[in-house]
Amino acid sequence: MDPFTAVSLAGNILQFLASARSVYKQLNQIRSSVGGFTEKQEEMLSLASDLENASERIASSSRSSQAAGMTMTSTEKRIRELGDECQQLSRELQEHIRTKASKDRSSLLRASTSIIMGTWKLPEADKKLKRLMDLQKTLFKLLLAHVSDQQASFGSAMATLIEQNRRLEINRAAELKQLKAAIAGAADSFRPLLSNPPTEDVLRSTSERLLSWGQQTALLQRE
């Protein structure tokens, strides 16, 4: 597998984890609040939509990682399996809502309200949140292993881009130098996140950084 493909998949998984953590934290806040679901329904629906979109992006990245003839390291396979697990978590929540809506002949919004205020107990939300935190820690371990083990592959890919930049006289030298330095220092930036669990905002910014690597290299390869 191209080393950037696994990084992009990991970036999409991080986006999912950030959205899922926000959903389950919101569940706890709603269950604990006096105002209940009504005050927060728009925010909750927005988070649920983010969760579904993130799940779809994981599916797309996962399909790319399974391209014909593409071999994967054990770390890359585990990252893909982690993506599959996140998709399953998303499907479980969506199916629960759809089933409740059908049974009650109600809208998805009313079904969501019923589930959150009724069948979704705090211990269950806490359990899901803990599972997400475990997945997050595992992903950072895998990312750390991937960027450390694949430095040679990253270096080779960057050397090809640098040579292409020189041969085609495309003035992207500064951009390539910055990207190369970011990849080289990635392991050091990921390591603290193992001992100090990041907030959802930090997860999203880390995700954006990982996805930008793949987007930059794809753009440069097309030029």
PDB file of C-alpha atoms in Angstrom:
ATOM      1  CA  MET A   1       0.000   0.000   0.000  1.00  0.00           C
ATOM      2  CA  ASP A   2       1.169   3.519  -0.730  1.00  0.00           C
ATOM      3  CA  PRO A   3       2.194   4.892   2.694  1.00  0.00           C
ATOM      4  CA  PHE A   4      -0.033   7.944   2.214  1.00  0.00           C
ATOM      5  CA  THR A   5      -3.129   5.776   1.647  1.00  0.00           C
ATOM      6  CA  ALA A   6      -2.949   4.371   5.190  1.00  0.00           C
ATOM      7  CA  VAL A   7      -2.358   7.868   6.564  1.00  0.00           C
ATOM      8  CA  SER A   8      -5.467   9.183   4.785  1.00  0.00           C
ATOM      9  CA  LEU A   9      -7.522   6.275   6.121  1.00  0.00           C
ATOM     10  CA  ALA A  10      -6.249   7.001   9.633  1.00  0.00           C
ATOM     11  CA  GLY A  11      -7.163  10.667   9.175  1.00  0.00           C
ATOM     12  CA  ASN A  12     -10.741   9.724   8.287  1.00  0.00           C
ATOM     13  CA  ILE A  13     -10.930   7.369  11.276  1.00  0.00           C
ATOM     14  CA  LEU A  14      -9.820  10.197  13.561  1.00  0.00           C
ATOM     15  CA  GLN A  15     -12.611  12.390  12.187  1.00  0.00           C
ATOM     16  CA  PHE A  16     -15.105   9.627  12.961  1.00  0.00           C
ATOM     17  CA  LEU A  17     -13.751   9.157  16.489  1.00  0.00           C
ATOM     18  CA  ALA A  18     -13.956  12.889  17.185  1.00  0.00           C
ATOM     19  CA  SER A  19     -17.587  13.018  15.979  1.00  0.00           C
ATOM     20  CA  ALA A  20     -18.548   9.816  17.839  1.00  0.00           C
ATOM     21  CA  ARG A  21     -16.989  11.046  21.077  1.00  0.00           C
ATOM     22  CA  SER A  22     -18.971  14.275  20.749  1.00  0.00           C
ATOM     23  CA  VAL A  23     -22.186  12.299  20.204  1.00  0.00           C
ATOM     24  CA  TYR A  24     -21.781  10.142  23.296  1.00  0.00           C
ATOM     25  CA  LYS A  25     -20.661  13.050  25.459  1.00  0.00           C
ATOM     26  CA  GLN A  26     -23.748  14.919  24.309  1.00  0.00           C
ATOM     27  CA  LEU A  27     -25.870  11.908  25.238  1.00  0.00           C
ATOM     28  CA  ASN A  28     -24.559  12.104  28.770  1.00  0.00           C
ATOM     29  CA  GLN A  29     -25.154  15.843  28.950  1.00  0.00           C
ATOM     30  CA  ILE A  30     -28.720  15.464  27.667  1.00  0.00           C
ATOM     31  CA  ARG A  31     -29.521  12.695  30.119  1.00  0.00           C
ATOM     32  CA  SER A  32     -28.095  14.772  32.963  1.00  0.00           C
ATOM     33  CA  SER A  33     -29.667  18.111  32.023  1.00  0.00           C
ATOM     34  CA  VAL A  34     -32.938  19.553  33.247  1.00  0.00           C
ATOM     35  CA  GLY A  35     -33.906  20.815  29.799  1.00  0.00           C
ATOM     36  CA  GLY A  36     -33.334  17.414  28.231  1.00  0.00           C
ATOM     37  CA  PHE A  37     -33.206  16.813  24.517  1.00  0.00           C
ATOM     38  CA  THR A  38     -35.281  19.775  23.310  1.00  0.00           C
ATOM     39  CA  GLU A  39     -32.645  22.400  24.023  1.00  0.00           C
ATOM     40  CA  LYS A  40     -29.892  20.499  22.260  1.00  0.00           C
ATOM     41  CA  GLN A  41     -31.707  18.710  19.425  1.00  0.00           C
ATOM     42  CA  GLU A  42     -30.178  20.764  16.590  1.00  0.00           C
ATOM     43  CA  GLU A  43     -26.662  20.280  17.904  1.00  0.00           C
ATOM     44  CA  MET A  44     -27.311  16.573  18.426  1.00  0.00           C
ATOM     45  CA  LEU A  45     -28.649  16.104  14.893  1.00  0.00           C
ATOM     46  CA  SER A  46     -25.660  17.973  13.494  1.00  0.00           C
ATOM     47  CA  LEU A  47     -23.286  15.686  15.396  1.00  0.00           C
ATOM     48  CA  ALA A  48     -25.174  12.613  14.172  1.00  0.00           C
ATOM     49  CA  SER A  49     -24.876  13.879  10.594  1.00  0.00           C
ATOM     50  CA  ASP A  50     -21.120  14.456  11.062  1.00  0.00           C
ATOM     51  CA  LEU A  51     -20.834  10.906  12.367  1.00  0.00           C
ATOM     52  CA  GLU A  52     -22.553   9.439   9.307  1.00  0.00           C
ATOM     53  CA  ASN A  53     -20.438  11.524   6.909  1.00  0.00           C
ATOM     54  CA  ALA A  54     -17.244  10.469   8.678  1.00  0.00           C
ATOM     55  CA  SER A  55     -18.300   6.825   8.436  1.00  0.00           C
ATOM     56  CA  GLU A  56     -18.859   7.224   4.676  1.00  0.00           C
ATOM     57  CA  ARG A  57     -15.390   8.743   4.263  1.00  0.00           C
ATOM     58  CA  ILE A  58     -13.867   5.774   6.100  1.00  0.00           C
ATOM     59  CA  ALA A  59     -15.677   3.421   3.698  1.00  0.00           C
ATOM     60  CA  SER A  60     -14.317   5.340   0.713  1.00  0.00           C
ATOM     61  CA  SER A  61     -10.757   5.320   2.082  1.00  0.00           C
ATOM     62  CA  SER A  62     -11.046   1.640   2.925  1.00  0.00           C
ATOM     63  CA  ARG A  63     -12.060   0.816  -0.648  1.00  0.00           C
ATOM     64  CA  SER A  64      -9.015   2.722  -1.905  1.00  0.00           C
ATOM     65  CA  SER A  65      -6.771   0.732   0.426  1.00  0.00           C
ATOM     66  CA  GLN A  66      -8.090  -2.516  -1.071  1.00  0.00           C
ATOM     67  CA  ALA A  67      -7.217  -1.631  -4.654  1.00  0.00           C
ATOM     68  CA  ALA A  68      -6.278  -4.572  -6.839  1.00  0.00           C
ATOM     69  CA  GLY A  69      -2.719  -5.754  -6.409  1.00  0.00           C
ATOM     70  CA  MET A  70      -2.054  -3.534  -3.411  1.00  0.00           C
ATOM     71  CA  THR A  71      -0.142  -5.284  -0.639  1.00  0.00           C
ATOM     72  CA  MET A  72      -0.412  -4.185   2.980  1.00  0.00           C
ATOM     73  CA  THR A  73       1.797  -4.414   6.024  1.00  0.00           C
ATOM     74  CA  SER A  74       0.351  -5.848   9.236  1.00  0.00           C
ATOM     75  CA  THR A  75       0.016  -2.294  10.608  1.00  0.00           C
ATOM     76  CA  GLU A  76      -1.856  -1.117   7.514  1.00  0.00           C
ATOM     77  CA  LYS A  77      -4.208  -4.114   7.763  1.00  0.00           C
ATOM     78  CA  ARG A  78      -4.907  -3.287  11.403  1.00  0.00           C
ATOM     79  CA  ILE A  79      -5.668   0.348  10.544  1.00  0.00           C
ATOM     80  CA  ARG A  80      -8.158  -0.871   7.930  1.00  0.00           C
ATOM     81  CA  GLU A  81      -9.722  -3.256  10.473  1.00  0.00           C
ATOM     82  CA  LEU A  82     -10.059  -0.333  12.873  1.00  0.00           C
ATOM     83  CA  GLY A  83     -11.920   1.559  10.165  1.00  0.00           C
ATOM     84  CA  ASP A  84     -14.256  -1.410   9.707  1.00  0.00           C
ATOM     85  CA  GLU A  85     -14.958  -1.429  13.452  1.00  0.00           C
ATOM     86  CA  CYS A  86     -15.810   2.282  13.402  1.00  0.00           C
ATOM     87  CA  GLN A  87     -18.227   1.710  10.528  1.00  0.00           C
ATOM     88  CA  GLN A  88     -19.888  -1.057  12.541  1.00  0.00           C
ATOM     89  CA  LEU A  89     -20.341   1.279  15.513  1.00  0.00           C
ATOM     90  CA  SER A  90     -21.959   3.826  13.226  1.00  0.00           C
ATOM     91  CA  ARG A  91     -24.270   1.224  11.672  1.00  0.00           C
ATOM     92  CA  GLU A  92     -25.390   0.037  15.113  1.00  0.00           C
ATOM     93  CA  LEU A  93     -26.511   3.520  16.145  1.00  0.00           C
ATOM     94  CA  GLN A  94     -28.196   4.232  12.805  1.00  0.00           C
ATOM     95  CA  GLU A  95     -29.982   0.862  12.802  1.00  0.00           C
ATOM     96  CA  HIS A  96     -31.184   1.422  16.357  1.00  0.00           C
ATOM     97  CA  ILE A  97     -32.713   4.736  15.313  1.00  0.00           C
ATOM     98  CA  ARG A  98     -34.283   3.311  12.130  1.00  0.00           C
ATOM     99  CA  THR A  99     -35.784   0.363  14.005  1.00  0.00           C
ATOM    100  CA  LYS A 100     -37.246   2.619  16.667  1.00  0.00           C
ATOM    101  CA  ALA A 101     -38.694   4.956  14.024  1.00  0.00           C
ATOM    102  CA  SER A 102     -40.382   2.079  12.184  1.00  0.00           C
ATOM    103  CA  LYS A 103     -41.778   0.539  15.352  1.00  0.00           C
ATOM    104  CA  ASP A 104     -43.175   3.800  16.670  1.00  0.00           C
ATOM    105  CA  ARG A 105     -44.316   5.116  13.253  1.00  0.00           C
ATOM    106  CA  SER A 106     -42.482   8.294  14.159  1.00  0.00           C
ATOM    107  CA  SER A 107     -39.913  10.541  12.565  1.00  0.00           C
ATOM    108  CA  LEU A 108     -36.196   9.901  12.962  1.00  0.00           C
ATOM    109  CA  LEU A 109     -35.989  12.942  15.204  1.00  0.00           C
ATOM    110  CA  ARG A 110     -38.668  11.603  17.559  1.00  0.00           C
ATOM    111  CA  ALA A 111     -37.068   8.162  17.436  1.00  0.00           C
ATOM    112  CA  SER A 112     -33.697   9.660  18.321  1.00  0.00           C
ATOM    113  CA  THR A 113     -35.292  11.519  21.211  1.00  0.00           C
ATOM    114  CA  SER A 114     -36.972   8.340  22.480  1.00  0.00           C
ATOM    115  CA  ILE A 115     -33.786   6.317  22.269  1.00  0.00           C
ATOM    116  CA  ILE A 116     -31.658   8.929  23.956  1.00  0.00           C
ATOM    117  CA  MET A 117     -34.118   9.717  26.715  1.00  0.00           C
ATOM    118  CA  GLY A 118     -35.349   6.154  27.199  1.00  0.00           C
ATOM    119  CA  THR A 119     -33.415   3.112  26.076  1.00  0.00           C
ATOM    120  CA  TRP A 120     -30.003   4.821  26.051  1.00  0.00           C
ATOM    121  CA  LYS A 121     -28.905   4.595  29.649  1.00  0.00           C
ATOM    122  CA  LEU A 122     -25.885   6.447  30.950  1.00  0.00           C
ATOM    123  CA  PRO A 123     -23.827   3.292  31.575  1.00  0.00           C
ATOM    124  CA  GLU A 124     -24.304   2.261  27.942  1.00  0.00           C
ATOM    125  CA  ALA A 125     -23.189   5.653  26.646  1.00  0.00           C
ATOM    126  CA  ASP A 126     -20.204   5.528  29.008  1.00  0.00           C
ATOM    127  CA  LYS A 127     -19.335   2.069  27.710  1.00  0.00           C
ATOM    128  CA  LYS A 128     -19.424   3.277  24.099  1.00  0.00           C
ATOM    129  CA  LEU A 129     -17.327   6.305  24.984  1.00  0.00           C
ATOM    130  CA  LYS A 130     -14.716   4.103  26.652  1.00  0.00           C
ATOM    131  CA  ARG A 131     -14.622   1.895  23.555  1.00  0.00           C
ATOM    132  CA  LEU A 132     -14.020   4.954  21.390  1.00  0.00           C
ATOM    133  CA  MET A 133     -11.172   6.061  23.645  1.00  0.00           C
ATOM    134  CA  ASP A 134      -9.634   2.580  23.372  1.00  0.00           C
ATOM    135  CA  LEU A 135      -9.920   2.699  19.571  1.00  0.00           C
ATOM    136  CA  GLN A 136      -8.356   6.142  19.565  1.00  0.00           C
ATOM    137  CA  LYS A 137      -5.359   4.992  21.619  1.00  0.00           C
ATOM    138  CA  THR A 138      -4.908   1.942  19.397  1.00  0.00           C
ATOM    139  CA  LEU A 139      -5.007   4.105  16.276  1.00  0.00           C
ATOM    140  CA  PHE A 140      -2.303   6.445  17.556  1.00  0.00           C
ATOM    141  CA  LYS A 141      -0.126   3.432  18.369  1.00  0.00           C
ATOM    142  CA  LEU A 142      -0.635   2.136  14.836  1.00  0.00           C
ATOM    143  CA  LEU A 143       0.061   5.571  13.341  1.00  0.00           C
ATOM    144  CA  LEU A 144       3.250   5.839  15.359  1.00  0.00           C
ATOM    145  CA  ALA A 145       4.348   2.407  14.114  1.00  0.00           C
ATOM    146  CA  HIS A 146       3.359   3.215  10.526  1.00  0.00           C
ATOM    147  CA  VAL A 147       5.189   6.538  10.205  1.00  0.00           C
ATOM    148  CA  SER A 148       8.238   5.062  11.955  1.00  0.00           C
ATOM    149  CA  ASP A 149       8.373   1.842   9.919  1.00  0.00           C
ATOM    150  CA  GLN A 150       7.543   3.480   6.600  1.00  0.00           C
ATOM    151  CA  GLN A 151      10.003   6.380   6.717  1.00  0.00           C
ATOM    152  CA  ALA A 152      11.934   4.797   3.847  1.00  0.00           C
ATOM    153  CA  SER A 153       8.741   4.502   1.773  1.00  0.00           C
ATOM    154  CA  PHE A 154       7.742   8.061   2.614  1.00  0.00           C
ATOM    155  CA  GLY A 155      11.260   9.188   1.721  1.00  0.00           C
ATOM    156  CA  SER A 156      11.147   7.372  -1.615  1.00  0.00           C
ATOM    157  CA  ALA A 157       7.755   8.855  -2.459  1.00  0.00           C
ATOM    158  CA  MET A 158       8.968  12.333  -1.552  1.00  0.00           C
ATOM    159  CA  ALA A 159      12.181  11.881  -3.577  1.00  0.00           C
ATOM    160  CA  THR A 160      10.068  10.977  -6.606  1.00  0.00           C
ATOM    161  CA  LEU A 161       7.944  14.081  -6.151  1.00  0.00           C
ATOM    162  CA  ILE A 162      11.002  16.281  -5.682  1.00  0.00           C
ATOM    163  CA  GLU A 163      12.566  14.890  -8.853  1.00  0.00           C
ATOM    164  CA  GLN A 164       9.293  15.381 -10.722  1.00  0.00           C
ATOM    165  CA  ASN A 165       9.164  18.946  -9.435  1.00  0.00           C
ATOM    166  CA  ARG A 166      12.710  19.567 -10.709  1.00  0.00           C
ATOM    167  CA  ARG A 167      12.197  17.880 -14.085  1.00  0.00           C
ATOM    168  CA  LEU A 168       8.924  19.645 -14.869  1.00  0.00           C
ATOM    169  CA  GLU A 169      10.186  22.917 -13.430  1.00  0.00           C
ATOM    170  CA  ILE A 170       7.189  23.183 -11.106  1.00  0.00           C
ATOM    171  CA  ASN A 171       7.962  25.684  -8.354  1.00  0.00           C
ATOM    172  CA  ARG A 172       6.833  23.587  -5.382  1.00  0.00           C
ATOM    173  CA  ALA A 173      10.221  23.167  -3.698  1.00  0.00           C
ATOM    174  CA  ALA A 174       9.234  25.028  -0.514  1.00  0.00           C
ATOM    175  CA  GLU A 175       5.946  23.103  -0.222  1.00  0.00           C
ATOM    176  CA  LEU A 176       7.721  19.768  -0.705  1.00  0.00           C
ATOM    177  CA  LYS A 177      10.373  20.671   1.863  1.00  0.00           C
ATOM    178  CA  GLN A 178       7.687  21.548   4.412  1.00  0.00           C
ATOM    179  CA  LEU A 179       5.768  18.329   3.749  1.00  0.00           C
ATOM    180  CA  LYS A 180       8.920  16.233   4.016  1.00  0.00           C
ATOM    181  CA  ALA A 181       9.786  17.838   7.376  1.00  0.00           C
ATOM    182  CA  ALA A 182       6.235  17.281   8.693  1.00  0.00           C
ATOM    183  CA  ILE A 183       6.361  13.575   7.820  1.00  0.00           C
ATOM    184  CA  ALA A 184       9.840  13.163   9.295  1.00  0.00           C
ATOM    185  CA  GLY A 185       8.682  14.688  12.584  1.00  0.00           C
ATOM    186  CA  ALA A 186       5.310  12.954  12.679  1.00  0.00           C
ATOM    187  CA  ALA A 187       6.332  10.232  15.139  1.00  0.00           C
ATOM    188  CA  ASP A 188       7.436  12.827  17.703  1.00  0.00           C
ATOM    189  CA  SER A 189       4.148  14.713  17.353  1.00  0.00           C
ATOM    190  CA  PHE A 190       2.023  11.555  17.778  1.00  0.00           C
ATOM    191  CA  ARG A 191       3.868  10.112  20.767  1.00  0.00           C
ATOM    192  CA  PRO A 192       2.526  12.597  23.409  1.00  0.00           C
ATOM    193  CA  LEU A 193      -1.052  11.806  22.317  1.00  0.00           C
ATOM    194  CA  LEU A 194      -0.673   8.276  23.660  1.00  0.00           C
ATOM    195  CA  SER A 195      -0.161   9.397  27.254  1.00  0.00           C
ATOM    196  CA  ASN A 196      -2.369  12.505  27.118  1.00  0.00           C
ATOM    197  CA  PRO A 197      -5.701  11.722  25.395  1.00  0.00           C
ATOM    198  CA  PRO A 198      -6.476  14.624  23.034  1.00  0.00           C
ATOM    199  CA  THR A 199      -9.712  16.577  22.922  1.00  0.00           C
ATOM    200  CA  GLU A 200     -12.114  16.260  19.980  1.00  0.00           C
ATOM    201  CA  ASP A 201     -10.691  19.507  18.553  1.00  0.00           C
ATOM    202  CA  VAL A 202      -7.147  18.132  18.666  1.00  0.00           C
ATOM    203  CA  LEU A 203      -8.361  14.918  17.013  1.00  0.00           C
ATOM    204  CA  ARG A 204      -9.926  16.935  14.206  1.00  0.00           C
ATOM    205  CA  SER A 205      -6.834  19.089  13.670  1.00  0.00           C
ATOM    206  CA  THR A 206      -4.622  15.986  13.629  1.00  0.00           C
ATOM    207  CA  SER A 207      -7.014  14.399  11.142  1.00  0.00           C
ATOM    208  CA  GLU A 208      -6.861  17.460   8.898  1.00  0.00           C
ATOM    209  CA  ARG A 209      -3.064  17.362   9.001  1.00  0.00           C
ATOM    210  CA  LEU A 210      -2.951  13.686   7.987  1.00  0.00           C
ATOM    211  CA  LEU A 211      -5.488  14.155   5.207  1.00  0.00           C
ATOM    212  CA  SER A 212      -3.597  17.169   3.880  1.00  0.00           C
ATOM    213  CA  TRP A 213      -0.515  14.978   3.313  1.00  0.00           C
ATOM    214  CA  GLY A 214      -2.426  12.704   0.986  1.00  0.00           C
ATOM    215  CA  GLN A 215      -4.145  15.614  -0.738  1.00  0.00           C
ATOM    216  CA  GLN A 216      -0.864  17.446  -1.317  1.00  0.00           C
ATOM    217  CA  THR A 217       0.921  14.419  -2.750  1.00  0.00           C
ATOM    218  CA  ALA A 218      -2.070  13.527  -4.963  1.00  0.00           C
ATOM    219  CA  LEU A 219      -2.136  17.108  -6.308  1.00  0.00           C
ATOM    220  CA  LEU A 220       1.596  17.147  -6.979  1.00  0.00           C
ATOM    221  CA  GLN A 221       1.445  13.750  -8.705  1.00  0.00           C
ATOM    222  CA  ARG A 222      -1.248  15.018 -11.083  1.00  0.00           C
ATOM    223  CA  GLU A 223       0.724  18.104 -12.089  1.00  0.00           C
TER     224      GLU A 223
END
